[in-house]
Coordinates of C-alpha atoms in Angstrom, one line a residue:
M411 CA 60.8 13.8 -20.9
Q412 CA 58.6 13.7 -23.9
T413 CA 58.6 9.9 -23.8
R414 CA 57.6 10.0 -20.1
N415 CA 54.8 12.4 -20.8
F416 CA 53.5 10.3 -23.7
S417 CA 53.6 7.2 -21.5
T418 CA 51.7 8.9 -18.8
R419 CA 49.1 10.1 -21.1
T420 CA 48.8 6.7 -22.7
L421 CA 48.6 5.0 -19.3
A422 CA 45.9 7.4 -18.3
L423 CA 43.9 6.8 -21.5
L424 CA 44.2 3.0 -21.1
L425 CA 43.1 3.2 -17.4
A426 CA 40.1 5.3 -18.4
L427 CA 39.1 2.8 -21.0
L428 CA 39.5 -0.1 -18.6
L429 CA 37.5 1.7 -15.9
A430 CA 34.8 2.6 -18.4
Q431 CA 34.6 -0.9 -19.8
P432 CA 32.6 -2.5 -16.9
L433 CA 30.2 0.4 -17.0
A434 CA 29.7 0.0 -20.8
V435 CA 29.1 -3.7 -20.3
M436 CA 26.6 -3.1 -17.6
T437 CA 24.8 -0.5 -19.7
K438 CA 24.7 -2.9 -22.6
L439 CA 23.4 -5.6 -20.3
Q440 CA 20.7 -3.4 -18.9
A441 CA 19.7 -2.3 -22.4
E442 CA 19.4 -5.9 -23.4
G443 CA 17.2 -6.6 -20.4
T444 CA 19.7 -9.0 -18.7
S445 CA 19.7 -7.2 -15.3
T446 CA 17.7 -8.6 -12.4
P447 CA 14.0 -8.0 -13.2
Q448 CA 12.2 -5.5 -11.2
L449 CA 8.5 -5.6 -10.1
P450 CA 6.3 -3.2 -12.0
N451 CA 4.6 -0.1 -10.6
P452 CA 1.2 -1.3 -9.6
G453 CA -0.4 2.1 -10.4
T454 CA -3.3 3.7 -8.6
T455 CA -6.8 2.7 -7.8
G456 CA -9.9 4.4 -6.4
M457 CA -9.4 2.6 -3.1
N458 CA -6.5 3.2 -0.7
R459 CA -4.6 0.5 1.1
Q460 CA -6.6 0.6 4.2
Q461 CA -9.9 0.4 2.3
Q462 CA -8.7 -2.6 0.3
Q463 CA -7.5 -4.4 3.5
Q464 CA -10.9 -3.6 5.1
L465 CA -12.8 -5.0 2.2
G466 CA -10.6 -8.1 2.2
L467 CA -11.2 -8.8 5.8
Q468 CA -14.9 -8.4 5.3
A469 CA -14.8 -11.0 2.6
V470 CA -12.7 -13.3 4.8
V471 CA -15.5 -13.3 7.3
E472 CA -17.7 -14.8 4.6
V473 CA -15.1 -17.4 3.6
Y474 CA -15.2 -18.8 7.1
K475 CA -19.0 -19.1 6.9
Q476 CA -19.1 -20.6 3.4
M477 CA -16.1 -23.0 3.4
P478 CA -14.2 -25.3 5.8
V479 CA -10.7 -24.0 6.5
L480 CA -7.8 -26.0 7.9
P481 CA -6.3 -24.7 11.2
D482 CA -3.0 -22.8 11.0
S483 CA -1.4 -25.7 13.0
S484 CA -2.0 -28.2 10.2
P485 CA 1.1 -29.4 8.3
E486 CA -0.4 -28.2 5.0
T487 CA -1.2 -24.7 6.2
Q488 CA 2.2 -24.4 7.9
Y489 CA 4.0 -25.4 4.7
V490 CA 1.9 -23.0 2.5
Q491 CA 2.5 -20.2 4.9
H492 CA 6.3 -20.8 4.9
L493 CA 6.3 -20.9 1.1
G494 CA 4.2 -17.8 0.9
K495 CA 6.5 -15.9 3.3
K496 CA 9.5 -16.8 1.2
L497 CA 7.8 -15.4 -1.9
A498 CA 6.6 -12.3 -0.1
A499 CA 10.1 -11.6 1.1
V500 CA 11.3 -10.6 -2.4
I501 CA 8.7 -7.9 -2.8
P502 CA 9.9 -4.4 -1.8
Q503 CA 8.4 -3.6 1.6
D504 CA 6.9 -0.3 0.5
R505 CA 4.8 -2.1 -2.1
S506 CA 4.1 -5.3 -0.3
W507 CA 0.8 -6.3 1.5
P508 CA 0.1 -8.2 4.7
Y509 CA -0.3 -11.5 2.9
Q510 CA -2.1 -14.3 4.7
F511 CA -2.1 -17.9 3.5
H512 CA -4.7 -20.5 4.3
V513 CA -5.7 -23.9 3.1
I514 CA -9.3 -25.1 2.2
P515 CA -9.9 -28.9 2.4
A516 CA -11.5 -28.9 -1.0
A517 CA -10.8 -31.5 -3.7
D518 CA -11.1 -29.1 -6.6
I519 CA -7.9 -27.5 -7.9
N520 CA -8.3 -23.8 -7.1
A521 CA -6.8 -20.8 -5.3
F522 CA -8.0 -17.3 -4.9
A523 CA -6.8 -14.0 -3.5
L524 CA -8.8 -11.3 -1.8
P525 CA -8.1 -7.5 -1.7
G526 CA -5.5 -6.5 0.8
G527 CA -3.6 -9.9 1.0
P528 CA -5.7 -12.9 2.1
I529 CA -4.9 -15.9 -0.1
F530 CA -6.7 -19.3 0.1
V531 CA -5.4 -22.5 -1.6
N532 CA -7.4 -25.7 -2.1
L533 CA -6.0 -28.9 -0.9
G534 CA -6.5 -30.3 -4.4
T535 CA -4.0 -27.8 -5.7
I536 CA -1.3 -29.1 -3.4
T537 CA -1.9 -32.7 -4.4
A538 CA -2.0 -31.8 -8.1
A539 CA 1.4 -30.0 -8.1
D540 CA 4.3 -32.2 -9.1
N541 CA 6.9 -30.1 -7.2
E542 CA 7.3 -27.1 -5.0
A543 CA 8.0 -24.8 -7.9
E544 CA 4.6 -25.4 -9.4
L545 CA 2.9 -24.7 -6.2
A546 CA 5.0 -21.6 -5.8
G547 CA 3.8 -20.5 -9.2
V548 CA 0.2 -20.7 -8.1
L549 CA 0.9 -18.6 -5.0
A550 CA 3.0 -16.1 -6.9
H551 CA 0.2 -15.7 -9.5
E552 CA -2.4 -15.0 -6.7
M553 CA 0.0 -12.7 -4.9
S554 CA 0.4 -10.7 -8.1
H555 CA -3.3 -10.1 -8.3
V556 CA -3.1 -8.5 -4.8
Y557 CA 0.2 -6.6 -5.7
M558 CA -1.3 -5.2 -8.9
Q559 CA -4.6 -4.4 -7.0
H560 CA -6.7 -5.9 -9.8
S561 CA -9.9 -6.3 -7.7
A562 CA -9.7 -2.6 -6.5
K563 CA -9.1 -1.4 -10.1
Q564 CA -12.3 -3.1 -11.2
A565 CA -14.4 -0.7 -9.3
P566 CA -12.4 2.6 -9.1
K567 CA -15.5 4.7 -8.3
A568 CA -16.5 2.6 -5.3
T569 CA -15.9 3.9 -1.8
V570 CA -15.4 1.8 1.3
A571 CA -18.4 3.4 2.9
Q572 CA -20.7 2.2 0.1
I573 CA -19.2 -1.3 0.1
I574 CA -19.3 -1.8 3.8
A575 CA -22.8 -0.4 4.1
G576 CA -24.4 -3.3 2.3
L577 CA -21.7 -6.0 2.5
A578 CA -23.0 -8.4 5.1
G579 CA -26.6 -8.3 3.9
A580 CA -25.9 -8.5 0.2
V581 CA -22.9 -10.8 -0.1
L582 CA -24.6 -14.1 0.5
P583 CA -25.8 -16.0 -2.6
Q584 CA -29.5 -15.8 -1.7
S585 CA -29.2 -12.0 -1.4
G586 CA -27.6 -11.3 -4.7
L587 CA -24.0 -10.2 -5.4
G588 CA -24.2 -6.8 -3.8
N589 CA -21.0 -4.8 -3.4
L590 CA -18.7 -7.8 -3.4
G591 CA -20.2 -8.6 -6.8
R592 CA -19.3 -5.1 -8.0
M593 CA -15.7 -5.9 -6.9
G594 CA -15.8 -9.1 -9.0
I595 CA -16.0 -11.4 -6.0
Q596 CA -18.7 -14.1 -5.8
I597 CA -19.2 -16.4 -2.8
G598 CA -21.2 -19.5 -3.3
A599 CA -21.4 -23.1 -4.6
G600 CA -18.4 -23.9 -2.4
T601 CA -16.0 -21.5 -4.2
M602 CA -15.0 -17.9 -4.2
L603 CA -14.4 -16.7 -7.7
M604 CA -12.5 -13.6 -8.7
K605 CA -13.6 -12.2 -12.1
Y606 CA -10.3 -11.4 -13.7
S607 CA -9.9 -10.4 -17.3
R608 CA -7.4 -12.0 -19.7
A609 CA -5.3 -8.8 -19.3
D610 CA -5.3 -9.2 -15.5
E611 CA -4.2 -12.8 -16.0
A612 CA -1.3 -11.9 -18.3
Q613 CA -0.2 -9.3 -15.9
A614 CA -0.4 -11.7 -12.9
D615 CA 1.6 -14.2 -15.0
S616 CA 4.3 -11.6 -15.8
T617 CA 4.5 -10.2 -12.2
G618 CA 4.3 -13.7 -10.7
A619 CA 7.2 -14.7 -12.9
I620 CA 9.4 -11.9 -11.4
I621 CA 8.4 -13.0 -7.9
M622 CA 9.3 -16.6 -8.6
Y623 CA 12.6 -15.7 -10.2
R624 CA 13.7 -13.4 -7.4
A625 CA 12.7 -16.2 -4.9
G626 CA 14.8 -18.7 -6.8
Y627 CA 12.1 -20.7 -8.7
N628 CA 11.9 -21.1 -12.5
P629 CA 9.0 -19.0 -13.7
K630 CA 8.3 -21.6 -16.4
A631 CA 6.9 -23.9 -13.6
M632 CA 3.9 -21.6 -13.2
A633 CA 3.0 -21.9 -16.9
D634 CA 3.8 -25.6 -16.8
F635 CA 1.2 -26.1 -14.1
F636 CA -1.6 -24.3 -15.9
Q637 CA -0.6 -26.1 -19.2
K638 CA -0.6 -29.5 -17.5
L639 CA -4.1 -28.9 -16.1
E640 CA -5.4 -27.7 -19.5
Q641 CA -4.0 -30.7 -21.3
K642 CA -5.3 -33.1 -18.6
Y643 CA -8.8 -31.7 -18.0
G644 CA -9.6 -29.6 -21.1
K645 CA -12.0 -26.7 -21.0
G646 CA -14.3 -28.6 -18.6
G647 CA -11.6 -29.0 -16.0
P648 CA -10.8 -27.6 -12.6
Q649 CA -12.4 -24.4 -11.4
L650 CA -8.9 -22.8 -11.5
L651 CA -9.0 -22.7 -15.3
S652 CA -12.4 -21.0 -15.5
D653 CA -11.5 -18.5 -12.7
H654 CA -8.2 -17.7 -14.4
P655 CA -8.9 -17.3 -18.1
N656 CA -5.9 -18.2 -20.3
P657 CA -4.4 -15.0 -21.6
G658 CA -2.9 -16.8 -24.5
N659 CA 0.2 -19.1 -24.8
R660 CA 1.4 -18.8 -21.2
Q661 CA 4.5 -20.8 -21.8
A662 CA 5.6 -18.8 -24.8
A663 CA 4.8 -15.5 -23.1
I664 CA 6.8 -16.4 -20.0
Q665 CA 9.7 -17.8 -22.0
Q666 CA 9.9 -14.6 -24.0
E667 CA 9.9 -12.5 -20.8
V668 CA 12.6 -14.4 -19.0
R669 CA 14.9 -15.1 -22.0
N670 CA 17.3 -12.2 -21.2
W671 CA 17.2 -12.5 -17.4
P672 CA 20.5 -13.5 -15.8
Q673 CA 21.0 -17.3 -15.5
K674 CA 20.7 -18.9 -12.1
N675 CA 20.4 -22.3 -10.5
Y676 CA 16.6 -22.7 -9.8
M677 CA 15.1 -24.6 -6.9
T678 CA 12.6 -27.1 -8.2
N679 CA 11.7 -29.0 -5.0
S680 CA 12.3 -29.1 -1.3
A681 CA 12.6 -31.9 1.2
E682 CA 9.3 -30.8 2.8
F683 CA 7.1 -30.8 -0.3
P684 CA 6.8 -34.6 -0.9
Q685 CA 5.9 -35.2 2.7
V686 CA 3.3 -32.4 2.7
K687 CA 1.8 -33.7 -0.5
Q688 CA 1.5 -37.2 1.0
D689 CA -0.1 -35.8 4.2
A690 CA -2.5 -33.7 2.1
S691 CA -3.7 -36.9 0.2
R692 CA -4.8 -38.3 3.6
V693 CA -6.8 -35.3 4.7
K694 CA -10.6 -35.3 4.1
A695 CA -11.2 -33.2 1.0
Y696 CA -14.8 -32.1 0.3
T697 CA -16.4 -31.8 -3.1
A698 CA -17.9 -28.5 -4.3
Q699 CA -21.4 -29.9 -3.7
E700 CA -20.5 -30.9 -0.2
I701 CA -19.1 -27.5 0.5
A702 CA -22.2 -25.8 -0.9
N703 CA -24.5 -28.0 1.2
G704 CA -22.4 -27.3 4.3
A705 CA -22.6 -23.5 3.7
K706 CA -26.4 -23.6 3.5
S707 CA -26.7 -25.6 6.7
G708 CA -24.2 -23.4 8.6
Q709 CA -21.9 -26.4 9.1
W710 CA -18.7 -24.7 8.2
E711 CA -19.2 -21.6 10.3
Q712 CA -19.9 -23.8 13.3
Q713 CA -17.1 -26.2 12.5
N714 CA -14.5 -23.4 12.0
R715 CA -15.4 -21.8 15.3
Q716 CA -15.3 -25.0 17.2
N717 CA -11.9 -25.8 15.7
H718 CA -10.7 -22.3 16.6
V719 CA -9.9 -21.7 13.0
V720 CA -11.5 -18.2 12.7
P721 CA -8.9 -15.5 13.3
A722 CA -9.7 -13.4 16.3
N723 CA -9.1 -10.1 14.5
L724 CA -11.8 -10.5 12.0
P725 CA -14.7 -7.9 12.0
S726 CA -18.1 -9.2 13.0
S727 CA -20.6 -9.9 10.3
S728 CA -24.2 -11.1 10.0
N729 CA -26.4 -13.0 7.7
Q730 CA -29.2 -10.7 8.7
G731 CA -30.6 -8.3 6.1
S732 CA -29.5 -4.7 6.2
G733 CA -31.4 -1.6 7.2
A734 CA -30.6 -0.3 3.7
S735 CA -28.9 -2.7 1.3
A736 CA -26.8 -0.8 -1.2
D737 CA -27.7 -3.2 -4.0
S738 CA -30.8 -5.3 -4.3
G739 CA -33.1 -6.4 -7.1
A740 CA -35.0 -3.2 -6.9
G741 CA -32.0 -1.0 -6.8
S742 CA -32.1 -0.5 -3.0
G743 CA -33.2 -2.4 0.0
S744 CA -34.4 -1.8 3.4
G745 CA -35.8 -3.7 6.3
S746 CA -34.6 -7.0 7.8
G747 CA -34.2 -10.3 6.1
A748 CA -34.6 -13.6 7.9
G749 CA -31.4 -15.1 9.1
S750 CA -29.2 -15.6 12.1
G751 CA -26.5 -13.5 13.5
S752 CA -26.4 -10.3 15.4
G753 CA -26.9 -6.8 13.9
A754 CA -25.2 -3.6 14.7
E755 CA -25.2 -2.2 18.3
D756 CA -27.7 0.5 19.1
V757 CA -26.5 4.1 18.7
A758 CA -27.6 7.2 20.5
F759 CA -29.6 9.8 18.4
K760 CA -27.0 12.5 19.2
E761 CA -24.5 10.4 17.2
V762 CA -26.6 10.7 14.0
K763 CA -28.4 14.0 14.6
P764 CA -28.3 15.9 11.4
S765 CA -26.7 19.4 11.2
A766 CA -28.9 22.4 10.4
N767 CA -26.4 23.4 7.8
F768 CA -27.0 21.8 4.4
T769 CA -24.6 21.2 1.5
K770 CA -25.4 20.3 -2.1
Y771 CA -24.6 17.0 -3.8
Q772 CA -24.6 16.8 -7.6
G773 CA -25.3 13.2 -8.7
Q774 CA -25.8 11.7 -12.1
G775 CA -29.0 13.2 -13.4
F776 CA -30.1 14.8 -10.1
S777 CA -29.0 17.1 -7.3
I778 CA -30.0 17.1 -3.6
S779 CA -29.0 18.9 -0.4
Y780 CA -28.1 17.1 2.8
P781 CA -26.8 17.8 6.3
D782 CA -23.1 18.7 6.1
N783 CA -22.2 16.3 9.0
W784 CA -23.5 13.4 6.9
K785 CA -21.5 11.6 4.3
V786 CA -22.1 10.7 0.6
A787 CA -21.1 7.4 -0.9
G788 CA -22.1 5.5 -4.0
D789 CA -21.6 4.9 -7.7
Q790 CA -23.3 5.8 -10.9
N791 CA -26.4 3.7 -10.0
T792 CA -27.0 4.3 -6.3
T793 CA -26.2 7.1 -3.9
L794 CA -26.1 6.6 -0.2
I795 CA -26.3 9.6 2.2
A796 CA -26.0 8.8 5.9
P797 CA -24.4 9.8 9.1
P798 CA -21.0 8.0 9.5
S799 CA -22.0 6.2 12.7
A800 CA -25.1 4.8 10.9
Q801 CA -23.0 3.0 8.3
A802 CA -22.5 -0.5 9.8
E803 CA -21.4 -3.9 8.4
T804 CA -25.1 -4.8 8.2
G805 CA -26.3 -1.7 6.4
I806 CA -27.4 1.8 7.2
S807 CA -29.7 2.4 10.1
Y808 CA -30.3 6.1 9.3
G809 CA -30.1 8.0 6.0
V810 CA -31.4 8.0 2.5
I811 CA -30.7 6.0 -0.7
V812 CA -31.3 7.7 -4.0
G813 CA -31.4 5.7 -7.2
A814 CA -33.0 5.4 -10.7
K815 CA -35.1 2.6 -12.1
V816 CA -36.5 1.8 -15.5
S817 CA -40.2 1.3 -15.0
G818 CA -40.3 -1.8 -17.3
D819 CA -43.8 -2.9 -18.1
A820 CA -45.5 -0.6 -15.6
S821 CA -48.3 1.4 -17.3
S822 CA -48.4 4.1 -14.6
L823 CA -46.3 5.7 -11.8
D824 CA -48.6 4.0 -9.3
E825 CA -47.8 0.6 -10.8
A826 CA -44.1 1.3 -11.0
T827 CA -44.0 2.4 -7.4
Q828 CA -45.9 -0.7 -6.3
Q829 CA -43.5 -2.9 -8.3
L830 CA -40.5 -1.2 -6.6
A831 CA -42.0 -1.7 -3.2
Q832 CA -42.6 -5.4 -4.0
G833 CA -39.0 -5.7 -5.0
L834 CA -37.9 -4.3 -1.7
Q835 CA -40.1 -6.8 0.1
Q836 CA -38.7 -9.7 -1.8
D837 CA -35.2 -8.6 -1.0
N838 CA -36.0 -8.0 2.6
P839 CA -38.3 -10.7 4.0
G840 CA -40.4 -9.4 6.8
M841 CA -40.9 -6.0 5.3
K842 CA -44.5 -4.8 5.0
I843 CA -46.3 -1.9 3.3
S844 CA -47.7 0.0 6.3
G845 CA -49.8 2.7 4.6
Q846 CA -51.7 3.8 1.5
M847 CA -49.9 5.2 -1.5
K848 CA -50.1 9.0 -1.5
N849 CA -49.6 11.7 -4.1
V850 CA -46.8 14.2 -3.4
D851 CA -45.9 17.5 -5.2
L852 CA -42.1 18.0 -5.6
N853 CA -41.3 21.3 -7.2
G854 CA -44.2 21.0 -9.7
M855 CA -43.6 17.3 -10.3
Q856 CA -46.2 14.7 -9.2
G857 CA -44.7 11.8 -7.3
R858 CA -45.8 9.0 -5.1
S859 CA -45.2 8.3 -1.4
L860 CA -45.4 5.0 0.4
E861 CA -44.4 3.9 3.9
L862 CA -43.0 0.5 4.8
S863 CA -42.0 -1.1 8.0
G864 CA -39.4 -3.7 8.8
K865 CA -36.5 -4.4 11.2
S866 CA -33.5 -2.2 11.7
P867 CA -30.0 -3.5 11.7
L868 CA -29.7 -1.9 15.1
M869 CA -30.1 -4.3 18.0
L870 CA -31.3 -3.5 21.6
N871 CA -31.2 -6.3 24.2
G872 CA -30.7 -8.8 21.5
Q873 CA -33.7 -7.7 19.5
A874 CA -33.8 -5.8 16.2
L875 CA -35.4 -2.4 16.6
P876 CA -38.5 -1.7 14.5
E877 CA -37.8 0.4 11.4
R878 CA -39.8 2.8 9.3
D879 CA -38.9 3.3 5.6
W880 CA -40.3 6.1 3.5
L881 CA -40.3 5.4 -0.2
V882 CA -40.8 8.3 -2.6
T883 CA -40.8 8.0 -6.4
I884 CA -40.7 10.7 -9.1
P885 CA -41.1 10.1 -12.8
R886 CA -38.3 11.0 -15.2
S887 CA -38.9 12.9 -18.4
Q888 CA -36.9 10.3 -20.4
G889 CA -38.9 7.4 -18.8
G890 CA -38.6 5.4 -15.6
L891 CA -38.4 7.0 -12.2
V892 CA -36.1 8.3 -9.5
Y893 CA -36.7 6.9 -6.1
L894 CA -35.6 7.8 -2.6
V895 CA -35.7 5.5 0.5
F896 CA -35.5 7.3 3.8
V897 CA -34.5 5.0 6.6
S898 CA -34.8 5.3 10.4
P899 CA -35.7 3.3 13.4
E900 CA -39.3 3.9 14.2
R901 CA -38.5 5.6 17.5
D902 CA -36.5 8.4 15.7
F903 CA -38.4 8.8 12.5
N904 CA -40.5 11.8 13.6
Q905 CA -37.4 13.7 14.7
L906 CA -35.8 13.1 11.4
H907 CA -38.8 13.7 9.2
P908 CA -38.2 17.5 8.9
T909 CA -34.7 16.8 7.7
Y910 CA -35.9 14.2 5.3
Q911 CA -38.6 16.5 4.0
K912 CA -36.1 19.3 3.5
M913 CA -33.8 17.0 1.5
L914 CA -36.8 15.9 -0.6
D915 CA -37.8 19.5 -1.3
S916 CA -34.3 20.2 -2.5
L917 CA -34.3 17.4 -5.0
Q918 CA -33.8 18.5 -8.6
I919 CA -34.0 16.1 -11.5
Q920 CA -32.1 16.9 -14.7

């Protein structure tokens, strides 16, 4: 009996040890980092998912104006889309994005990602890759910028209302960087460049390596491709190298990261890649200069539409200047610039009619009261207060912009105000000073007032409505001035003037 009890206890102990052994081994493996790598938490940004996707779609509109894009039916695009979907499939659905993949017939080796998921790859990148794994590395790297929301994190204080308000009028090269510039996006010279930091690049490498591994590709192929380009072209090489600054020894960093990951049989190439690469070498690929020239002449916008390349779900956009650009050389803009394209549709006054109830906004160095049915957007440099229905893709048609400006070499408030008005005119061709400068008293402060005229972003029967803009400047005790630009179509200015005057009277400068 004692022997049986002992045997039972011994057997139970041995069984417990055996059952515990796999768990101990798994715990040890996890501690050593040999479990399947998981994608990192992307963190939070000042823009939600919908806002990032909206910004990305607005930028896509400009891509189709500035660059030629191959149709989705092309073998190159079909292949890249298939490869992109394969990579996207390994990202958890709750953290994934509606990735889009397109090919630009450009000879340069480059690729870029836009907020919310759109990704564009140059034809030159396909022909430069030695195998599918290298091309997968480029896509995974760009997808990681979207996944980690790098562009949105660059401007955490920006709001989508502020961005959209001046996007179309300010995004084109001749109009300055505007709000896309604040997001680190530049469109021009045949390329779209994302201003990523070295820390962003290292993070995109690390996250991209995980995406590649989970999709069955050796993460080292991504580093190999960058390294190959650097060795072949040096610092003066492809745009891809300047757009994506080397965060350090990519190969060593990736090898260090993957060293404890479980071994697997990687896929290096596919049967489709050699054929697609051969087909890509026969497609007309434009130089950066050719693309820049085509953008200036409007060639690509016309060509993309004729070839039915432009997606039907894109928001409308315009090259026309905005009724109130959120970022111009003078700090704000108003009036209409020369250009083609249609502005925003007309709105009824009841849609923008200000409430009689006012609420207070505390800005940086100033406070102002405004109708409580209007909205505030902006950053530390410029504040936009406008009715929601007046904030269009082409700018604001009603509302006020408040900003600050260093007077520079101006010797008086009169001269500084004149310089500011001239800056507005330069940024908005067609704007005119329509009255004499006047003195205004604002709570004991002596300011200046000047009226300007231009064209509203609102269109009626295919014609831009006349616009009146009221510029007011107030000197700051520490130097420079605070300015306000009140914007309205000419027809409604008198109705809005009491509201604008009440807002002006409430202004307090700290």
